[in-house]
Short mmCIF file of C-alpha atoms in Angstrom, two decimals:
data_model
loop_
_atom_site.label_atom_id
_atom_site.label_comp_id
_atom_site.label_asym_id
_atom_site.label_seq_id
_atom_site.Cartn_x
_atom_site.Cartn_y
_atom_site.Cartn_z
CA TRP A 1 -29.70 14.64 38.01
CA PRO A 2 -29.18 17.48 36.43
CA GLN A 3 -25.66 18.23 34.80
CA VAL A 4 -23.48 21.35 34.61
CA ALA A 5 -20.79 21.87 32.31
CA VAL A 6 -17.71 23.90 32.58
CA VAL A 7 -15.85 25.21 29.67
CA GLY A 8 -13.06 27.55 28.82
CA ILE A 9 -9.98 28.31 26.98
CA SER A 10 -7.10 26.88 27.41
CA ASN A 11 -5.25 27.78 30.90
CA VAL A 12 -8.29 29.72 32.16
CA GLY A 13 -8.15 28.01 35.56
CA LYS A 14 -10.91 25.57 34.92
CA SER A 15 -9.43 22.74 36.91
CA THR A 16 -8.42 25.01 39.89
CA LEU A 17 -11.90 26.17 39.97
CA LEU A 18 -13.75 22.87 39.91
CA ASN A 19 -11.38 21.68 42.70
CA ALA A 20 -12.22 24.76 44.90
CA LEU A 21 -16.24 24.56 43.98
CA MET A 22 -16.04 20.86 45.41
CA HIS A 23 -13.47 20.54 48.06
CA GLY A 24 -13.35 24.22 49.43
CA THR A 25 -9.48 24.50 48.20
CA ALA A 26 -7.63 25.04 44.73
CA LYS A 27 -4.95 22.46 46.15
CA VAL A 28 -6.13 19.03 46.18
CA ALA A 29 -3.86 16.06 45.85
CA GLU A 30 -4.79 13.82 42.88
CA PRO A 31 -5.18 10.10 42.72
CA HIS A 32 -2.26 8.07 41.99
CA SER A 33 -4.20 5.26 39.67
CA ASN A 34 -5.05 6.68 36.41
CA LYS A 35 -8.14 4.11 36.42
CA LYS A 36 -9.73 5.79 39.56
CA LYS A 37 -9.03 9.13 37.73
CA PHE A 38 -11.27 8.06 34.77
CA GLN A 39 -13.71 5.58 36.45
CA SER A 40 -14.52 7.34 39.63
CA PRO A 41 -12.86 11.20 39.44
CA ILE A 42 -12.96 13.42 42.52
CA VAL A 43 -10.27 15.60 41.52
CA ALA A 44 -10.02 17.90 38.43
CA PRO A 45 -6.35 17.56 37.12
CA THR A 46 -4.46 20.66 36.72
CA SER A 47 -1.63 21.58 34.83
CA THR A 48 0.38 24.64 33.40
CA LYS A 49 0.12 22.82 30.01
CA ALA A 50 -2.94 23.58 27.73
CA GLY A 51 -4.99 21.02 26.72
CA ARG A 52 -4.17 18.65 29.35
CA THR A 53 -8.20 17.72 29.59
CA ARG A 54 -8.68 15.50 26.83
CA HIS A 55 -12.08 13.97 27.95
CA LEU A 56 -15.23 14.74 29.79
CA PHE A 57 -14.86 14.26 33.40
CA ARG A 58 -18.13 14.00 35.35
CA PHE A 59 -17.88 14.85 39.21
CA ASP A 60 -20.97 13.44 40.79
CA LEU A 61 -22.11 15.69 44.01
CA ALA A 62 -23.96 13.48 46.53
CA ASP A 63 -26.62 12.23 44.09
CA ARG A 64 -27.91 15.72 43.79
CA LEU A 65 -25.68 17.65 40.65
CA ALA A 66 -23.08 16.59 38.41
CA LEU A 67 -20.38 18.84 37.12
CA VAL A 68 -18.75 18.35 33.95
CA ASP A 69 -15.30 19.23 33.05
CA LEU A 70 -15.19 19.59 29.46
CA PRO A 71 -11.67 19.93 27.40
CA GLY A 72 -10.50 23.54 26.62
CA TYR A 73 -10.16 25.35 23.54
CA GLY A 74 -7.76 27.66 21.79
CA PHE A 75 -4.57 26.58 22.74
CA THR A 76 -1.87 29.44 22.52
CA HIS A 77 1.27 27.61 21.01
CA ALA A 78 -0.15 24.26 19.50
CA PRO A 79 1.89 22.22 17.08
CA ARG A 80 0.50 20.80 14.26
CA LYS A 81 -0.67 17.47 15.87
CA ALA A 82 -2.21 19.69 18.88
CA LYS A 83 -4.21 21.58 16.17
CA SER A 84 -5.95 18.15 15.01
CA MET A 85 -6.35 17.16 18.71
CA GLU A 86 -7.97 20.53 19.35
CA ARG A 87 -10.50 20.10 16.15
CA GLU A 88 -11.45 16.70 17.89
CA MET A 89 -12.27 18.23 21.19
CA ALA A 90 -14.43 21.24 19.75
CA VAL A 91 -16.25 18.36 18.01
CA LEU A 92 -16.48 16.45 21.44
CA ILE A 93 -17.68 19.74 23.19
CA GLU A 94 -20.23 20.74 20.60
CA ARG A 95 -21.70 17.35 20.89
CA TYR A 96 -22.12 17.22 24.48
CA ILE A 97 -24.01 20.21 24.46
CA MET A 98 -26.23 19.45 21.61
CA GLU A 99 -27.12 15.88 22.82
CA THR A 100 -27.29 15.92 26.62
CA PRO A 101 -30.62 16.19 28.03
CA SER A 102 -29.72 16.71 31.28
CA LEU A 103 -27.76 19.72 30.83
CA ARG A 104 -29.02 22.36 32.65
CA ARG A 105 -26.25 25.39 32.82
CA VAL A 106 -23.15 25.73 30.78
CA MET A 107 -20.52 27.66 33.01
CA CYS A 108 -18.26 29.63 30.34
CA LEU A 109 -15.09 30.66 32.13
CA VAL A 110 -13.06 33.83 30.84
CA ASP A 111 -9.67 34.96 32.23
CA ALA A 112 -10.40 38.11 33.49
CA THR A 113 -6.90 39.21 32.78
CA GLN A 114 -7.81 38.82 29.11
CA GLY A 115 -11.43 39.64 28.65
CA VAL A 116 -13.64 37.87 26.21
CA SER A 117 -11.97 36.19 23.24
CA PRO A 118 -13.43 35.90 19.91
CA LEU A 119 -13.27 31.63 20.76
CA ASP A 120 -15.52 32.46 23.72
CA GLU A 121 -17.98 34.42 21.98
CA GLN A 122 -18.18 31.53 19.25
CA VAL A 123 -18.72 29.15 22.22
CA PHE A 124 -21.32 31.44 23.41
CA ASP A 125 -23.05 31.43 20.14
CA LEU A 126 -23.67 27.68 20.38
CA ILE A 127 -24.62 27.25 23.90
CA ILE A 128 -27.55 29.95 23.26
CA SER A 129 -28.13 28.58 19.64
CA GLU A 130 -28.76 24.88 21.25
CA ARG A 131 -31.19 26.88 23.62
CA ARG A 132 -29.05 26.26 27.06
CA THR A 133 -28.36 28.48 29.87
CA LEU A 134 -25.04 30.62 29.66
CA GLN A 135 -23.19 31.48 32.70
CA ILE A 136 -20.28 33.43 32.38
CA VAL A 137 -17.72 33.40 34.91
CA LEU A 138 -14.44 35.70 34.88
CA THR A 139 -11.57 33.74 36.73
CA LYS A 140 -8.34 35.24 38.03
CA VAL A 141 -9.82 38.47 39.54
CA ASP A 142 -7.18 38.47 42.14
CA SER A 143 -4.29 39.04 39.14
CA THR A 144 -6.23 41.80 37.78
CA THR A 145 -6.00 45.57 38.11
CA PRO A 146 -9.33 47.83 39.19
CA HIS A 147 -9.18 48.70 35.32
CA GLN A 148 -8.76 45.54 34.29
CA LEU A 149 -11.60 43.94 35.76
CA HIS A 150 -13.72 46.86 35.14
CA SER A 151 -13.19 46.46 31.57
CA ALA A 152 -13.46 42.52 31.92
CA MET A 153 -16.51 42.96 33.48
CA ALA A 154 -18.05 45.53 30.82
CA GLY A 155 -16.85 43.02 27.98
CA ALA A 156 -18.72 39.98 29.51
CA VAL A 157 -21.78 41.82 30.13
CA ASN A 158 -21.91 43.03 26.63
CA ALA A 159 -21.48 39.68 25.16
CA ALA A 160 -24.44 38.78 27.64
CA LEU A 161 -26.83 41.31 26.50
CA GLN A 162 -26.47 40.19 23.00
CA PHE A 163 -28.34 37.36 23.55
CA ASP A 164 -32.03 36.20 24.78
CA ALA A 165 -32.29 36.88 28.83
CA ALA A 166 -34.40 33.70 28.77
CA HIS A 167 -30.84 31.71 27.93
CA THR A 168 -28.33 33.66 30.19
CA TRP A 169 -27.64 33.68 33.58
CA PRO A 170 -28.47 37.51 35.01
CA TYR A 171 -25.12 37.81 37.02
CA ILE A 172 -21.50 37.58 36.00
CA HIS A 173 -19.55 36.30 38.60
CA GLY A 174 -15.99 37.66 39.16
CA VAL A 175 -13.93 34.96 41.23
CA SER A 176 -10.39 33.73 42.42
CA ALA A 177 -10.35 29.99 42.88
CA LEU A 178 -6.90 30.04 44.55
CA LYS A 179 -8.03 33.11 46.73
CA GLY A 180 -11.57 32.28 47.36
CA HIS A 181 -13.08 35.47 46.08
CA GLY A 182 -16.73 35.18 44.96
CA MET A 183 -16.75 31.11 45.43
CA ASP A 184 -19.34 30.93 47.82
CA GLU A 185 -21.67 33.09 45.64
CA LEU A 186 -21.16 30.73 42.58
CA ARG A 187 -21.35 27.90 44.53
CA CYS A 188 -24.90 28.99 46.00
CA SER A 189 -25.85 29.71 42.00
CA ILE A 190 -25.09 25.94 41.43
CA ALA A 191 -26.49 24.85 43.95
CA SER A 192 -30.00 26.28 42.93
CA ILE A 193 -30.16 23.92 40.09
CA ALA A 194 -30.15 20.94 42.09
CA TRP A 195 -32.90 22.37 44.62
CA ASP A 196 -34.92 23.41 41.55
CA ALA A 197 -34.58 19.88 39.83
CA ARG A 198 -35.52 18.03 43.39
CA VAL A 199 -38.48 20.28 43.90
CA ALA A 200 -39.86 19.93 40.09
CA ALA A 201 -39.73 15.91 40.82
CA GLY A 202 -41.45 16.23 44.28
CA LEU A 203 -38.40 15.02 46.34
CA LYS A 204 -36.97 16.96 49.31
CA PRO A 205 -34.18 19.37 48.43
#
C-alpha cells in the first residue's frame, strides 16, 4: 500500500504529530517492550532530546496506508559522535526517498516558531529532484504570535513556489498536535492518498 514519509528538523514535533494523526491525541503511552516498539510499532516515541529517532518506523494503518517516521536532522547541540550519527541518518533518509517505489508523499515538518531553515530547503530540493510529492506542514502554531505565523507561512509558500507545482501539495498546513488545530484537515489530505490508491487498483475505498 502507499507510503507517506514524515521528516523534519530535530525537535520539530514529528513524533507528537504522528501520534495525534494515528490516535487522535498527542499523549499516548509507549509500549514497554523494545521488541514491540521495533517490530509492530503503534506509537511514535517522543523525547525532548534531539535525534531519538534513529531508524525508519513504519506505521501500517488498516492495510490502506503506511506512515513512515524518518530520523530528524540538524541537531542543535551535537557532539562529534552525534554529528557522525547524523550523517549516517542523512544517508538513510536520502536512500529511502530515492529507492522506495510506494512512496507517494513526503510530509516535511517546519517549526512555525522558527520558519523554513536552510536544512529544510536542502530536504525540499532532494524530494523534488527525485520527483516525489512535497507537502509542507507548519507545526507548533499554538506557540506562535500572529506575526510569527504569518512570517512562517509566507516563507513556506515562497519555498514551495520555487518548485514545479506537479510535485508540491498545493496547501500549506498549519497545525498544533497538542491543541488539535488543523489536524482534521491534515488527516483528510493524507487519507486521500489511500482513497486514490484503492480506486486506481479497482478496489472499494
